[in-house]
Amino acid sequence: MLVNWGVSNDNYDTRNDFDYYYSSYGYPHLYGYANEHCNFFVFAPSVRYTWYETPGIRSYSRIALGTMRHHLKFDYANYYWSAYDPLPDISTQKPEQTGGVEMIKWRMAYQLTAIGASIGGNSFNFFGELGYGNLGIIRLGVGFVF
């Protein structure tokens, strides 16, 4: 069973992305600040084929297919400033433009593991996998079975 939950957050700042030619003449520029927040949840039943198994060591391949809920929220604000003025303090200045988008998407989730290996017992083990899909190409981790 493949169950995965994740959160990411990122801020974008265009403070240094202005045109120096125009800034030398004092023309106003658009300074932008944005925040992106994303969380996702993956649920995908899997089938595993064990190639080799001894007490404490297992090599296997796996395929998982299911669904992913992806929630993205992106907000931005633009501020005008001039080369003669210091950069705006976004905590005190009212933005000229604001906007954003919020999306919830359901997508297919999958993971194909060409080769995987685990070392340890049935309730606790270390594992490494080489594959492709929602969990990436190389996975290393610790597994717990309740």
Short mmCIF file of C-alpha atoms in Angstrom, two decimals:
data_model
loop_
_atom_site.label_atom_id
_atom_site.label_comp_id
_atom_site.label_asym_id
_atom_site.label_seq_id
_atom_site.Cartn_x
_atom_site.Cartn_y
_atom_site.Cartn_z
CA MET A 1 0.00 0.00 0.00
CA LEU A 2 1.36 3.37 -0.99
CA VAL A 3 0.15 6.22 1.21
CA ASN A 4 1.98 9.53 1.10
CA TRP A 5 1.28 13.02 2.41
CA GLY A 6 3.35 16.10 1.72
CA VAL A 7 3.47 19.86 2.21
CA SER A 8 5.60 22.50 0.50
CA ASN A 9 5.78 26.26 0.83
CA ASP A 10 7.80 28.73 -1.22
CA ASN A 11 8.14 32.52 -1.43
CA TYR A 12 9.07 34.40 -4.58
CA ASP A 13 10.70 37.80 -4.54
CA THR A 14 11.52 39.80 -7.71
CA ARG A 15 13.45 42.50 -5.85
CA ASN A 16 16.64 41.89 -7.86
CA ASP A 17 15.02 41.19 -11.23
CA PHE A 18 14.63 44.77 -12.46
CA ASP A 19 16.24 46.37 -15.50
CA TYR A 20 19.28 48.41 -14.39
CA TYR A 21 19.14 50.59 -17.53
CA TYR A 22 15.73 51.99 -16.72
CA SER A 23 16.35 52.17 -12.99
CA SER A 24 19.20 54.65 -13.57
CA TYR A 25 16.61 57.12 -14.89
CA GLY A 26 14.31 56.70 -11.92
CA TYR A 27 11.38 55.16 -13.80
CA PRO A 28 8.96 53.17 -11.64
CA HIS A 29 9.34 49.43 -11.59
CA LEU A 30 7.08 46.61 -10.59
CA TYR A 31 8.34 44.75 -7.55
CA GLY A 32 6.61 41.44 -6.92
CA TYR A 33 6.19 39.17 -3.97
CA ALA A 34 4.34 35.84 -4.03
CA ASN A 35 3.69 32.86 -1.79
CA GLU A 36 2.94 29.33 -2.95
CA HIS A 37 1.56 26.69 -0.62
CA CYS A 38 0.92 23.14 -1.73
CA ASN A 39 -0.20 19.96 -0.01
CA PHE A 40 -0.97 16.59 -1.46
CA PHE A 41 -2.21 13.18 -0.40
CA VAL A 42 -1.56 9.96 -2.33
CA PHE A 43 -3.42 6.68 -1.88
CA ALA A 44 -2.36 3.83 -4.16
CA PRO A 45 -2.75 0.10 -3.56
CA SER A 46 0.36 -1.80 -4.61
CA VAL A 47 1.44 -5.27 -5.69
CA ARG A 48 4.91 -6.51 -4.78
CA TYR A 49 6.84 -9.40 -6.29
CA THR A 50 9.64 -10.74 -4.07
CA TRP A 51 12.69 -11.91 -6.00
CA TYR A 52 14.79 -13.11 -3.09
CA GLU A 53 14.10 -13.42 0.62
CA THR A 54 16.03 -14.64 3.64
CA PRO A 55 15.49 -13.74 7.30
CA GLY A 56 16.32 -10.03 7.42
CA ILE A 57 16.93 -9.40 3.67
CA ARG A 58 14.42 -9.04 0.84
CA SER A 59 14.71 -7.89 -2.80
CA TYR A 60 11.55 -7.06 -4.72
CA SER A 61 9.77 -5.14 -7.48
CA ARG A 62 6.56 -3.19 -6.96
CA ILE A 63 3.81 -1.45 -8.89
CA ALA A 64 1.29 0.92 -7.30
CA LEU A 65 -1.68 2.63 -8.94
CA GLY A 66 -4.16 4.96 -7.28
CA THR A 67 -5.16 8.59 -6.86
CA MET A 68 -3.60 11.85 -5.64
CA ARG A 69 -5.33 14.96 -4.28
CA HIS A 70 -3.25 18.07 -4.99
CA HIS A 71 -4.20 21.39 -3.33
CA LEU A 72 -2.32 24.48 -4.57
CA LYS A 73 -2.73 28.03 -3.28
CA PHE A 74 -0.76 30.85 -4.95
CA ASP A 75 -1.03 34.50 -3.85
CA TYR A 76 0.87 37.48 -5.21
CA ALA A 77 1.17 41.23 -4.74
CA ASN A 78 2.92 43.84 -6.90
CA TYR A 79 4.38 47.11 -5.61
CA TYR A 80 5.61 50.08 -7.65
CA TRP A 81 8.90 51.68 -6.69
CA SER A 82 11.45 54.04 -8.21
CA ALA A 83 15.24 53.81 -8.37
CA TYR A 84 15.38 57.06 -6.34
CA ASP A 85 13.47 55.44 -3.48
CA PRO A 86 14.53 52.49 -1.36
CA LEU A 87 12.87 49.16 -2.03
CA PRO A 88 9.36 49.05 -0.61
CA ASP A 89 8.70 47.55 2.77
CA ILE A 90 5.88 45.16 1.95
CA SER A 91 4.76 45.04 5.59
CA THR A 92 3.74 48.75 5.49
CA GLN A 93 3.03 49.50 1.81
CA LYS A 94 -0.28 48.91 0.07
CA PRO A 95 0.19 46.81 -3.08
CA GLU A 96 -0.83 48.16 -6.48
CA GLN A 97 -2.04 44.78 -7.69
CA THR A 98 -2.99 41.58 -5.90
CA GLY A 99 -4.32 38.25 -7.02
CA GLY A 100 -3.95 34.58 -6.75
CA VAL A 101 -5.33 31.21 -7.53
CA GLU A 102 -6.47 28.22 -5.50
CA MET A 103 -6.87 24.85 -7.18
CA ILE A 104 -7.73 21.36 -6.05
CA LYS A 105 -6.95 18.65 -8.57
CA TRP A 106 -7.38 14.91 -8.48
CA ARG A 107 -4.81 13.01 -10.50
CA MET A 108 -3.71 9.49 -11.13
CA ALA A 109 -0.87 8.38 -8.85
CA TYR A 110 1.59 5.64 -9.68
CA GLN A 111 4.94 4.23 -8.67
CA LEU A 112 6.93 1.60 -10.56
CA THR A 113 9.80 0.14 -8.55
CA ALA A 114 12.19 -1.83 -10.76
CA ILE A 115 14.36 -3.03 -7.89
CA GLY A 116 13.98 -2.60 -4.16
CA ALA A 117 15.74 -4.07 -1.17
CA SER A 118 14.98 -4.09 2.54
CA ILE A 119 17.13 -5.08 5.49
CA GLY A 120 15.58 -5.81 8.85
CA GLY A 121 12.69 -7.63 10.41
CA ASN A 122 9.00 -7.67 9.61
CA SER A 123 8.11 -4.79 11.93
CA PHE A 124 11.14 -2.51 11.36
CA ASN A 125 13.45 -2.29 8.33
CA PHE A 126 15.63 -0.04 6.20
CA PHE A 127 14.87 0.06 2.49
CA GLY A 128 16.15 1.41 -0.79
CA GLU A 129 14.28 1.50 -4.11
CA LEU A 130 15.05 2.42 -7.70
CA GLY A 131 11.98 3.26 -9.77
CA TYR A 132 9.83 5.99 -11.29
CA GLY A 133 6.62 7.76 -10.30
CA ASN A 134 5.09 10.06 -7.71
CA LEU A 135 7.71 9.16 -5.11
CA GLY A 136 10.68 9.86 -7.37
CA ILE A 137 13.48 7.83 -8.87
CA ILE A 138 15.54 6.86 -5.80
CA ARG A 139 14.00 6.25 -2.39
CA LEU A 140 15.80 5.50 0.86
CA GLY A 141 13.99 5.17 4.13
CA VAL A 142 12.88 3.36 7.24
CA GLY A 143 9.78 1.16 7.30
CA PHE A 144 7.47 0.39 10.22
CA VAL A 145 4.66 -2.13 10.26
CA PHE A 146 1.97 -1.71 12.93
#
